[in-house]
XYZ file of N, CA and C in Angstrom:
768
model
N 18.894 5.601 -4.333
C 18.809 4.168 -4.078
C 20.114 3.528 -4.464
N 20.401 2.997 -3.533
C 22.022 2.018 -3.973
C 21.882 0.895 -3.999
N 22.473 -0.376 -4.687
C 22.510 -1.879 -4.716
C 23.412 -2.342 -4.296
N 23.393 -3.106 -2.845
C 24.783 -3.713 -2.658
C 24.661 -5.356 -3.571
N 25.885 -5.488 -3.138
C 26.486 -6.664 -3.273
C 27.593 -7.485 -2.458
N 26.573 -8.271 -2.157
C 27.477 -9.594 -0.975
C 28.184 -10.631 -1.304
N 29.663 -10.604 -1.172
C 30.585 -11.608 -1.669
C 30.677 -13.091 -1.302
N 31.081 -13.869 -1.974
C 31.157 -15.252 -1.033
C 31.941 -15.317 0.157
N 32.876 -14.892 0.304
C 33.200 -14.671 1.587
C 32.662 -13.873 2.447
N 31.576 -13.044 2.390
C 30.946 -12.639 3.592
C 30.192 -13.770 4.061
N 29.283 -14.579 2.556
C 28.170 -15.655 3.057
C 29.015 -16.517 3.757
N 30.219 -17.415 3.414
C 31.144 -18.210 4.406
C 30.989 -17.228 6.023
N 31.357 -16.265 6.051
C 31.511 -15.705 7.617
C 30.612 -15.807 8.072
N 29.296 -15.586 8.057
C 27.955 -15.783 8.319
C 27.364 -17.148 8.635
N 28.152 -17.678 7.643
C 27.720 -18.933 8.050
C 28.180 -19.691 8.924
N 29.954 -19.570 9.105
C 30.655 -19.808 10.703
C 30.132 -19.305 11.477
N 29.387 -18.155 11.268
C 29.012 -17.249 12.413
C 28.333 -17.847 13.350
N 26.845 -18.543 12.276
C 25.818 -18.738 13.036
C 25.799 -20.427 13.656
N 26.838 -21.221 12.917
C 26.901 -22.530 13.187
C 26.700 -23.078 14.491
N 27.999 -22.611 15.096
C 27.977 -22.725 16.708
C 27.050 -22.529 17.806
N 26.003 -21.125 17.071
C 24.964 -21.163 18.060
C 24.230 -22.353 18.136
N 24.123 -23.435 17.063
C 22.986 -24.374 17.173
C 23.198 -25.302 18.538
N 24.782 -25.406 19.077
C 24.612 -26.332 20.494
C 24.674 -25.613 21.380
N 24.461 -24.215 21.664
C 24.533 -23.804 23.080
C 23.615 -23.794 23.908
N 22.700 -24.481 23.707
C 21.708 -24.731 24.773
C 20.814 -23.501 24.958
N 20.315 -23.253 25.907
C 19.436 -22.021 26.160
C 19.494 -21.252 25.836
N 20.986 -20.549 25.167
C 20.828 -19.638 24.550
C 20.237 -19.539 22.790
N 20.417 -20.679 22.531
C 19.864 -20.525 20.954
C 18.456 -20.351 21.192
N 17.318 -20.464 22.470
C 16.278 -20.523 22.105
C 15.546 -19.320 21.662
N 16.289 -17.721 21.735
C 15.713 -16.827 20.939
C 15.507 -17.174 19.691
N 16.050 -18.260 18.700
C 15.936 -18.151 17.177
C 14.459 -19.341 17.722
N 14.109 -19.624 18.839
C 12.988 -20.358 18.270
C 11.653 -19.290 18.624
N 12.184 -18.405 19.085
C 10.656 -17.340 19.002
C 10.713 -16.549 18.027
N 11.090 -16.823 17.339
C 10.726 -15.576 15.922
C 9.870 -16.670 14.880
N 8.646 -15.952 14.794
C 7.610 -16.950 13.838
C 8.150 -17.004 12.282
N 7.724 -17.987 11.891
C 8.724 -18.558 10.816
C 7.034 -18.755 9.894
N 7.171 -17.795 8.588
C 5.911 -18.190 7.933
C 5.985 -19.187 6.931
N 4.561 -19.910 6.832
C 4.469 -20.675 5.915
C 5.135 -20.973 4.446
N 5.805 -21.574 3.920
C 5.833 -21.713 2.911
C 5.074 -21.914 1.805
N 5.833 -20.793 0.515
C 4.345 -20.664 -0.454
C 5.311 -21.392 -1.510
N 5.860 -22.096 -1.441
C 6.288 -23.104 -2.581
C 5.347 -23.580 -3.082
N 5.917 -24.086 -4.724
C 4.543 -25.159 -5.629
C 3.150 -24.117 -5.581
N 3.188 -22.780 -5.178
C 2.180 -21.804 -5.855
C 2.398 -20.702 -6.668
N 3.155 -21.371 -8.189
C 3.808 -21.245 -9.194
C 2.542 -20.086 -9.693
N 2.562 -18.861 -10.449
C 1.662 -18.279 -10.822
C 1.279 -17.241 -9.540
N 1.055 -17.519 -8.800
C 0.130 -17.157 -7.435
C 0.654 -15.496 -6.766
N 0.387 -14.883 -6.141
C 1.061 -13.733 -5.441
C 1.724 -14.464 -4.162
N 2.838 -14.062 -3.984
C 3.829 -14.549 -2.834
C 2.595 -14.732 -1.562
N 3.036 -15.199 -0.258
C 2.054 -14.937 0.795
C 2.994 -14.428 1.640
N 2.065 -12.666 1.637
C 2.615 -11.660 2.563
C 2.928 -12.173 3.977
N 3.887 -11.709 5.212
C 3.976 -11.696 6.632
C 3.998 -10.635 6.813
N 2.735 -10.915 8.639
C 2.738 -9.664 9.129
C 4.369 -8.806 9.399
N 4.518 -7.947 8.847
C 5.318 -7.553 9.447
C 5.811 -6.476 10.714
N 7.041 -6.345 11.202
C 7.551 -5.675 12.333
C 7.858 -3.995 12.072
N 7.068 -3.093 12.646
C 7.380 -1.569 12.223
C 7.355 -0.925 13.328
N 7.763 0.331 13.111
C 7.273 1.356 14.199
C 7.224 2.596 13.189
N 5.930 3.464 13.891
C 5.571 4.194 13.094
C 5.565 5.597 14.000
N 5.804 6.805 13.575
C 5.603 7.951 14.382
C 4.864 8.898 13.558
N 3.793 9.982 14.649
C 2.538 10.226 14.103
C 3.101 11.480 13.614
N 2.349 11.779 12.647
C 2.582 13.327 11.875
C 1.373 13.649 11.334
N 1.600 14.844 10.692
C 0.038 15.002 9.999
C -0.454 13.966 8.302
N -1.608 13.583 8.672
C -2.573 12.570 7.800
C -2.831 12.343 6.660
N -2.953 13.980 6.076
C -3.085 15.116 5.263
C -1.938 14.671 4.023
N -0.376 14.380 4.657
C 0.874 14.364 3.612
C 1.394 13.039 3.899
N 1.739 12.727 2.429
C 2.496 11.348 2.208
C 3.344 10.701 3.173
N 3.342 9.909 4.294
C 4.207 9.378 5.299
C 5.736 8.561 4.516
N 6.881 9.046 5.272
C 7.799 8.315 4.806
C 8.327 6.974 5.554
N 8.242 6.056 4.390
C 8.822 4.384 4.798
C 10.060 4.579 4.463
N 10.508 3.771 5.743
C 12.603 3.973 5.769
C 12.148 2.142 5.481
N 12.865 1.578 4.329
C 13.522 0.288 4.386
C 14.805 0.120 4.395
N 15.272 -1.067 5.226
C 16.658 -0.873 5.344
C 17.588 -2.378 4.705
N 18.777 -2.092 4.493
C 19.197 -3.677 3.611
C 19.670 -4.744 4.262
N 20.364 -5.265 3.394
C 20.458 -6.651 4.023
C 21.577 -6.854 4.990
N 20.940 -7.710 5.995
C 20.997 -7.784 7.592
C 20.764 -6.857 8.280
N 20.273 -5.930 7.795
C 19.659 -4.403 8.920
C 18.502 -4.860 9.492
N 18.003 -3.679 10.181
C 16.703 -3.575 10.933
C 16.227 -2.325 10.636
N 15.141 -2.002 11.254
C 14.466 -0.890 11.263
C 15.130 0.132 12.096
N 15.984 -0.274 12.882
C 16.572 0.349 13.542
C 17.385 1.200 13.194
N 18.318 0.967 11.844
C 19.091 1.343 11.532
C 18.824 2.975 10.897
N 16.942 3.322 11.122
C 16.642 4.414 10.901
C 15.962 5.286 11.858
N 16.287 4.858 13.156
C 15.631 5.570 14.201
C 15.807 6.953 14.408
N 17.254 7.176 14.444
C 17.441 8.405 14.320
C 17.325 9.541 13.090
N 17.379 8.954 12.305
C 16.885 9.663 10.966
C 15.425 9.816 10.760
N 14.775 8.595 11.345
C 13.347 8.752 11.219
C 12.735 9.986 12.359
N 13.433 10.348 13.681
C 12.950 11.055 14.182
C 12.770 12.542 14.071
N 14.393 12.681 13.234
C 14.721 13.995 12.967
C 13.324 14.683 11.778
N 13.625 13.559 11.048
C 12.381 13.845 10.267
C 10.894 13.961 10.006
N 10.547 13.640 11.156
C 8.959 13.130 11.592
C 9.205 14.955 12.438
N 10.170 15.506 12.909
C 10.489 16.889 13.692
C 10.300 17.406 12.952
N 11.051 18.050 11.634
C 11.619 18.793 10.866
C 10.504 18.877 9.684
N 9.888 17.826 9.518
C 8.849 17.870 7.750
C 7.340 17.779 8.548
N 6.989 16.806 9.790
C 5.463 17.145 10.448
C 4.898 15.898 9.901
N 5.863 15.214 9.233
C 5.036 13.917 8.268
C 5.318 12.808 9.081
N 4.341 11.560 9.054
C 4.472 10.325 9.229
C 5.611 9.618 9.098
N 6.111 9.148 9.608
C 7.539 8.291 9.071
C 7.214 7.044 9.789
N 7.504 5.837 9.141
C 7.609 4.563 8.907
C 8.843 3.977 9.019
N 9.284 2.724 10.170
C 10.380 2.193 9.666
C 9.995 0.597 9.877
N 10.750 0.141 9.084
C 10.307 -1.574 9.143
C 10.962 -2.890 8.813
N 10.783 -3.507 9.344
C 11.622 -4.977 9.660
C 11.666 -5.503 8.235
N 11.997 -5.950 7.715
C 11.805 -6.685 6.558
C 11.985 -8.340 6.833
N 10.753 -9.202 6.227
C 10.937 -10.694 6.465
C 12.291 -11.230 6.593
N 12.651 -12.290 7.737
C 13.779 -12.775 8.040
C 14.852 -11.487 8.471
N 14.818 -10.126 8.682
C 15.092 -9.580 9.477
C 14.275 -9.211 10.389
N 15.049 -8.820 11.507
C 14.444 -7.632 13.014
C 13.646 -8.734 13.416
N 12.898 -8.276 13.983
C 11.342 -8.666 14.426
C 10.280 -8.985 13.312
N 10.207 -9.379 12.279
C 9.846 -9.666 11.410
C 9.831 -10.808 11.216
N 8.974 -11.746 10.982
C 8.631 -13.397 10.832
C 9.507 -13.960 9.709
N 10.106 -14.885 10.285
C 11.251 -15.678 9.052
C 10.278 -16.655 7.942
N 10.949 -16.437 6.832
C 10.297 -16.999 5.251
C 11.036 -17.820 4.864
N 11.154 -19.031 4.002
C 11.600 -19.584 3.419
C 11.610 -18.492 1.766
N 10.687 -17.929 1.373
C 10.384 -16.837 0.489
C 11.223 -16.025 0.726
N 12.851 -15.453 -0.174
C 13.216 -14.440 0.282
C 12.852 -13.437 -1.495
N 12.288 -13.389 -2.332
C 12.150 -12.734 -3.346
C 11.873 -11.536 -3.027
N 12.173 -10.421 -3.573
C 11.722 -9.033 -3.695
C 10.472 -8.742 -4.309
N 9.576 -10.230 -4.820
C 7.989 -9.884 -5.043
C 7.810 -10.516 -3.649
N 8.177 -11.011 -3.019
C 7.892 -11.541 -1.210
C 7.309 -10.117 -0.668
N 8.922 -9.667 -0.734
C 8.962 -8.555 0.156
C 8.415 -7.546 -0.316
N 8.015 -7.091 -1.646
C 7.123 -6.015 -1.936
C 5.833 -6.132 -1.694
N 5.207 -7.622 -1.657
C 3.512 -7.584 -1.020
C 3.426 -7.670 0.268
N 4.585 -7.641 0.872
C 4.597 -7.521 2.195
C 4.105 -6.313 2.795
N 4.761 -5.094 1.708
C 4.538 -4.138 1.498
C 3.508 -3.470 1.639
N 2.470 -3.863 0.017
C 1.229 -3.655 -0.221
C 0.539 -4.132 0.733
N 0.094 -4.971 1.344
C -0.548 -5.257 2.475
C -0.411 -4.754 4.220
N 1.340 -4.137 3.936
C 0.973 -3.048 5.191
C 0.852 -2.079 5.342
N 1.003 -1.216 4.152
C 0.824 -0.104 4.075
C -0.420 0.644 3.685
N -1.341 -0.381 3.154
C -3.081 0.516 3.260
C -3.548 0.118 4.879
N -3.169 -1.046 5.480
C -3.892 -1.327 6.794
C -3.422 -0.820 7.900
N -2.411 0.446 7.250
C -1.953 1.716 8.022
C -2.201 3.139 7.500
N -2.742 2.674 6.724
C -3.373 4.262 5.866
C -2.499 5.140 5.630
N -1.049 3.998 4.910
C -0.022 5.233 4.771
C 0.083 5.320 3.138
N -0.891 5.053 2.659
C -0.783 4.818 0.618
C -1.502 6.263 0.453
N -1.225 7.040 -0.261
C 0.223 6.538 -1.126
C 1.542 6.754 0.134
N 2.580 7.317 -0.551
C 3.757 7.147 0.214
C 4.984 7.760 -0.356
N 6.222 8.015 0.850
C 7.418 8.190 0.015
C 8.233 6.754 0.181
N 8.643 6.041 -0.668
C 9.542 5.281 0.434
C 11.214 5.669 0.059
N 12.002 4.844 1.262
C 13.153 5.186 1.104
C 14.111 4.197 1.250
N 14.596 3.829 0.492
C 15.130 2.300 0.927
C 16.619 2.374 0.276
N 17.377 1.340 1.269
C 18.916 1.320 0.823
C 19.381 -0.316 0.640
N 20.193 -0.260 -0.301
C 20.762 -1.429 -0.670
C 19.311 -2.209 -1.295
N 18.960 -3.527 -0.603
C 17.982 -4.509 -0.520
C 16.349 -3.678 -0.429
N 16.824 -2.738 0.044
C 15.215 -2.088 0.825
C 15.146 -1.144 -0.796
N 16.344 -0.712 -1.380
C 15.935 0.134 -2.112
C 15.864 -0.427 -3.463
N 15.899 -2.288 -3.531
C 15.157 -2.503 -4.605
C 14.124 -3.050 -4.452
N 13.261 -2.947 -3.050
C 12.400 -3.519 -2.611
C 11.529 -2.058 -3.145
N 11.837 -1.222 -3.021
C 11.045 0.294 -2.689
C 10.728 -0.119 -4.358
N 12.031 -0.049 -5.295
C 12.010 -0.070 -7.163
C 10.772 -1.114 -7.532
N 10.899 -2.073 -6.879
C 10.074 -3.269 -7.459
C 8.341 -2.600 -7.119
N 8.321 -2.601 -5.711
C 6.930 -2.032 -5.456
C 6.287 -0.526 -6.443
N 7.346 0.229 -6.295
C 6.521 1.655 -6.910
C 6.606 0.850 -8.476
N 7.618 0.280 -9.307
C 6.710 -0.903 -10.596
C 5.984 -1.472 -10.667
N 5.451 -1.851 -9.624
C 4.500 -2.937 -9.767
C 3.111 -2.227 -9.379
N 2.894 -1.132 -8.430
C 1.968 -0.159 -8.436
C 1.817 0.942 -10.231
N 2.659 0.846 -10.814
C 2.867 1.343 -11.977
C 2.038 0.817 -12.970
N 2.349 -0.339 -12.917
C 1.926 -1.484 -13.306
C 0.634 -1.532 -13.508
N -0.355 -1.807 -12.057
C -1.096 -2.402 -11.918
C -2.121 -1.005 -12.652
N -1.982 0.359 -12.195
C -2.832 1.098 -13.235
C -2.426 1.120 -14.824
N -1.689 0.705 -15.140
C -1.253 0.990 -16.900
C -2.295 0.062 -16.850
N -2.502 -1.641 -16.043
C -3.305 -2.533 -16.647
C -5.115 -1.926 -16.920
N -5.101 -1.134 -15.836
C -6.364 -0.486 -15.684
C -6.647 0.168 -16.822
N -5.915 1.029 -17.099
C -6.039 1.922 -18.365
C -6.374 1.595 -19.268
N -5.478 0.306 -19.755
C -5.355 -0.480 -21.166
C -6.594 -1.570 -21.049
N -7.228 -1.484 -20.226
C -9.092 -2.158 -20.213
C -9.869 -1.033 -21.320
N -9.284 0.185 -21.541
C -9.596 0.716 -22.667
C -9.203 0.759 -23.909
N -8.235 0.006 -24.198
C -7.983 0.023 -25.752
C -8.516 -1.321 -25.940
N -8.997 -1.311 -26.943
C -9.502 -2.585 -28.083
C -9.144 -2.916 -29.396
N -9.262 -3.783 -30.000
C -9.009 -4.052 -31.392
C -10.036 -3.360 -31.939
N -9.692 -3.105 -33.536
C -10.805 -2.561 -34.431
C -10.273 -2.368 -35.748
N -10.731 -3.127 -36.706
C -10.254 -3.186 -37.826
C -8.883 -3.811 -37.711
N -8.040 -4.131 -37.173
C -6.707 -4.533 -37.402
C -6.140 -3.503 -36.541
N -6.907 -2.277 -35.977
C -5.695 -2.330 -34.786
C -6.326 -1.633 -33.593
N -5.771 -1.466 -32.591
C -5.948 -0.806 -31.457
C -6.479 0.837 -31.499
N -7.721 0.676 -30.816
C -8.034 2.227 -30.375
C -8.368 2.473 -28.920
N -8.622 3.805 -28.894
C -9.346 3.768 -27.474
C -10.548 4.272 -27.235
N -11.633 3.354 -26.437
C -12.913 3.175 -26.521
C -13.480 4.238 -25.744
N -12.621 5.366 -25.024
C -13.194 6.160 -24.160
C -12.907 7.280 -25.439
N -13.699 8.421 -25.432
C -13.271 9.692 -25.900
C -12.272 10.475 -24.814
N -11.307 9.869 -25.372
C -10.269 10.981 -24.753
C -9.937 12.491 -24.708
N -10.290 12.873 -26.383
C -10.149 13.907 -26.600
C -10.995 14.806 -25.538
N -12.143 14.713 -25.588
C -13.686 15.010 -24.832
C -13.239 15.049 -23.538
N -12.995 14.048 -22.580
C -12.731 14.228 -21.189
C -11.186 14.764 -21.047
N -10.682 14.867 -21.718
C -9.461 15.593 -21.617
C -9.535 16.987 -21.583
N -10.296 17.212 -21.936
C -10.724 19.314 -22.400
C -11.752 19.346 -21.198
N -12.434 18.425 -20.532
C -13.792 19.018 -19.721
C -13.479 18.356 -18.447
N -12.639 17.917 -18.052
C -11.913 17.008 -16.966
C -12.499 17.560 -16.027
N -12.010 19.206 -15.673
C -12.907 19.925 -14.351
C -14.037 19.685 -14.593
N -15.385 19.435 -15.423
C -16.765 19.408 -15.290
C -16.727 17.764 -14.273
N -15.815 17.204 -14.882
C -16.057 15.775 -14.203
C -15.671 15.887 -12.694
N -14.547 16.616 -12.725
C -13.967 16.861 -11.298
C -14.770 17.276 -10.029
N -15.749 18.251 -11.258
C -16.804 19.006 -10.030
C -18.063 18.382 -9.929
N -19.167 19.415 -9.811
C -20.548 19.045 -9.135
C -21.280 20.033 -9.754
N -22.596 20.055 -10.200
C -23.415 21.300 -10.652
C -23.778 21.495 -9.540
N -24.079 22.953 -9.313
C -24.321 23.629 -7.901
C -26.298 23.259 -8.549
N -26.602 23.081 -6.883
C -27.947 22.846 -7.410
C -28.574 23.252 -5.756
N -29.786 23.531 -5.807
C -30.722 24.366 -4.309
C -31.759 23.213 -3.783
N -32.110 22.153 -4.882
C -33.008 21.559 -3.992
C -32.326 19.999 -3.515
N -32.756 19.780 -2.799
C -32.595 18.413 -1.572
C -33.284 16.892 -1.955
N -32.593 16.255 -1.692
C -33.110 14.753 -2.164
C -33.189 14.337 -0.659
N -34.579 13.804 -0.466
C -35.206 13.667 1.001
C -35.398 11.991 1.504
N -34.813 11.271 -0.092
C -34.514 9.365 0.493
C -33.235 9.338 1.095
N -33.352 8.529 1.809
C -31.865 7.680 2.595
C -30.840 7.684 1.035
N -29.604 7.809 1.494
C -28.440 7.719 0.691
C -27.091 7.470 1.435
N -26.593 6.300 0.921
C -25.368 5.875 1.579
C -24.322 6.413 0.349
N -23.005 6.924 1.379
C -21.747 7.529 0.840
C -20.920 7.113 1.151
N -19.774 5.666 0.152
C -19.375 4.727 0.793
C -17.854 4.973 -0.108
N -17.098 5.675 1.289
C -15.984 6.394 1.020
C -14.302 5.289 1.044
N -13.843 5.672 0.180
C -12.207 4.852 0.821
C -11.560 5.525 1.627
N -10.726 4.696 2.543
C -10.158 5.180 3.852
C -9.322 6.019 3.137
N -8.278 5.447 2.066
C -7.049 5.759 1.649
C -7.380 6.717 0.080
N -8.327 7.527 -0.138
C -8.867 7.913 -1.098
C -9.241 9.346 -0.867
N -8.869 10.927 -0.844
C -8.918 11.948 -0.496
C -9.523 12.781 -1.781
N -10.776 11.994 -1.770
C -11.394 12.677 -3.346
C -12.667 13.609 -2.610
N -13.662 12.581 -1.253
C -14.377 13.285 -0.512
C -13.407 13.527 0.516
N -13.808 15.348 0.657
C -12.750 15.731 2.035
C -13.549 15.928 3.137
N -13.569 15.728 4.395
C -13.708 16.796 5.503
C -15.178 18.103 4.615
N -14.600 18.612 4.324
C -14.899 20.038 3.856
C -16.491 19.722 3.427
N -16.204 18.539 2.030
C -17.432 18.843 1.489
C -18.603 18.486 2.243
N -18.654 17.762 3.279
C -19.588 16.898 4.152
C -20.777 17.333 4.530
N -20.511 18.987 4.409
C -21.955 19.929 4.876
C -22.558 19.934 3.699
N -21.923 20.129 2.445
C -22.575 20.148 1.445
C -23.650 18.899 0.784
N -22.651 17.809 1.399
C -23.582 16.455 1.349
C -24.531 16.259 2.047
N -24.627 16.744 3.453
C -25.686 16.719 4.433
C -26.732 17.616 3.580
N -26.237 18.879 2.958
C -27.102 19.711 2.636
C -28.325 18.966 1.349
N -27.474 18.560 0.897
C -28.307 18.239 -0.912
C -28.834 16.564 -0.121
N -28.370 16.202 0.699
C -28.986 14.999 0.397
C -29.105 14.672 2.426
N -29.807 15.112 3.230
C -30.142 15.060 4.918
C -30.063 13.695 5.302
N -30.420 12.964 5.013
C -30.576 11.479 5.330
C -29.011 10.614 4.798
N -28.149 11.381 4.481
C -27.020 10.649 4.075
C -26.787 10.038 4.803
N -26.297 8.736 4.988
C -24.695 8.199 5.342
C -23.606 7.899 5.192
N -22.870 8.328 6.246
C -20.915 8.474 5.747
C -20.508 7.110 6.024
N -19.981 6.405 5.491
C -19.339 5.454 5.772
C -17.996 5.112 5.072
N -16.998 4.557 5.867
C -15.668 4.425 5.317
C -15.094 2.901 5.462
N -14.765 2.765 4.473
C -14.082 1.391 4.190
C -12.285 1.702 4.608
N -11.748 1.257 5.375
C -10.946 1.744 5.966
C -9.234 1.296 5.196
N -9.782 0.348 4.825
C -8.377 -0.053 3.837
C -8.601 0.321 2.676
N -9.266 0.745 1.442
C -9.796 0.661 0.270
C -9.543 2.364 -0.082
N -9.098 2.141 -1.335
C -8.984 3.613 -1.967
C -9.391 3.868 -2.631
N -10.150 4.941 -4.033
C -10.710 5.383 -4.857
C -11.633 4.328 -5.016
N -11.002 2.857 -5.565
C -12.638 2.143 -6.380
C -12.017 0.848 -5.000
N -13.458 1.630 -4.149
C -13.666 0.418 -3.145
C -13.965 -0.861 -3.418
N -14.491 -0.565 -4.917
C -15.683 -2.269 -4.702
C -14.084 -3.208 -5.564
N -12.871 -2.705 -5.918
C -11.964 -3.539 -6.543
C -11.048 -3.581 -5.147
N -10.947 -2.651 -4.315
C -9.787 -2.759 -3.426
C -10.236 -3.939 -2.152
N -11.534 -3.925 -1.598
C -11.866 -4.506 -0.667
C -13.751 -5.031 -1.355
N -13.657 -5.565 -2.030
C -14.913 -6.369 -2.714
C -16.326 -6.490 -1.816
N -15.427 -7.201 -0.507
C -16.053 -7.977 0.445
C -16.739 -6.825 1.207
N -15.962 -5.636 1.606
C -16.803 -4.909 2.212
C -17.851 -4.093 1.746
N -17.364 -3.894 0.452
C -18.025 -3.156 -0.595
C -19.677 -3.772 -0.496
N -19.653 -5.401 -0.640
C -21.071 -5.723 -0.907
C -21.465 -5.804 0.508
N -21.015 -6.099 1.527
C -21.436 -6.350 3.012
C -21.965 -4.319 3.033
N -21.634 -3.466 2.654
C -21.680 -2.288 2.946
C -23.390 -1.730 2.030
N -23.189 -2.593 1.094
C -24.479 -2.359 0.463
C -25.957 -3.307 0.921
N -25.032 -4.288 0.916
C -26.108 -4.984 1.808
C -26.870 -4.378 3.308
N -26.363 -4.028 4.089
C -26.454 -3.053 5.310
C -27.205 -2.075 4.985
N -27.042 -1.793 3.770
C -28.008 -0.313 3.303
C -29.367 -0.644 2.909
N -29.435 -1.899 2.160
C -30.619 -2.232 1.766
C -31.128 -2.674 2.449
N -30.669 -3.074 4.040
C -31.788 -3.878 4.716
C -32.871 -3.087 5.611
């Protein structure tokens, strides 16, 4: 990952650059089709508000981590076409390349922050089922890539630390660690068992979550006939925190 840095005299050139287009008539009207998103000013506290953004994606196998090319400032996605292809050839994996707000094809922001552009992120990359991920980013893109894989860092340390508590004057942890640390595979697995549970049972899977595979599905049909598979298509491991809404609409459906 590299960091550039843009001098004042590039921003002066840029800015002669673009001056002149404002009177040429018909031709400036490409800058009026590129959608320009809302401003999230004065929502001090708040998570930025993501734009859809501009990608192209090429298919590989499902199975392995897809790679996101971000590219820096004033690039496009373009600037990884050919690298993205060689590699989508050569590895069999997914590759990703993408506009970043106020570049390419990508909707212009008044928001240019790198928490902008990292939930831009998070929000396109499960509603492509490419999480987890490699990403790869240069200059701008590659502190866009730093900020996001921190802030995914992040967000499980917070998870974790829902287990330590005060006690006596100081911090412990409320799970037995020791215990699930030594028996982890018992948790991992399943007791093998011969007889069949013959009520309806819903199995309400994350899209982006490879804990139930393919594989085990006969085994689920087996122990339990009346199952249903169902997949929440954006949501990973703990559906009912990733997508709430479908989570209870999904249970609801079951109970009726």
């Amino acid at each position: 990952v590299s960091a550039g840095s843009l001098s004042p005299g590039m921003l002066r050139w840029t800015r002669s650059w673009r001056l002149p287009l404002r009177g040429l008539g018909p031709c400036s009207l490409s800058f009026c089709r590129v959608p320009v998103a809302p401003s999230s000013s004065g929502r001090s506290g708040a998570e930025p508000r993501s734009v859809l953004l501009s990608y192209k994606l090429l298919d590989g196998e499902a199975a392995r981590p897809a790679l996101v090319f971000l590219h820096g400032l004033f690039g496009s996605k373009t600037n990884f076409s050919s690298i993205a292809k060689a590699l989508a050839q050569q590895t069999g994996r997914r590759v990703l390349t993408v506009d970043a707000r106020n570049h390419g094809d990508s909707p212009h922001s008044p928001d240019v922050s790198y928490e902008a552009m990292s939930q831009d992120l998070q929000d396109l990359l499960p509603q492509l089922g490419l999480v987890p991920c490699v990403l790869i980013g240069h200059s701008m893109g590659g502190k866009t890539a730093m900020l996001l894989a921190l802030q995914r860092d992040l967000a499980e340390r917070q998870f974790l630390l829902t287990n330590l508590v005060e006690a006596d004057g100081r911090f412990v942890w409320r799970v037995n660690l020791e215990a699930l640390a030594q028996h982890l595979d018992k948790i991992m697995a399943f007791p093998q068992r011969q007889e069949s549970y013959p009520g309806p049972t819903l199995f309400l899977l994350g899209g982006n979550s490879k804990y139930v595979l393919p594989s085990h599905h006969a085994e689920i049909r087996r122990l339990f006939p009346r199952a249903q598979m169902q997949t929440v298509p954006h949501a990973g491991h703990w559906v009912h925190a990733d997508c709430p809404q479908d989570f209870v609409a999904a249970i609801r459906g079951f109970l009726a």
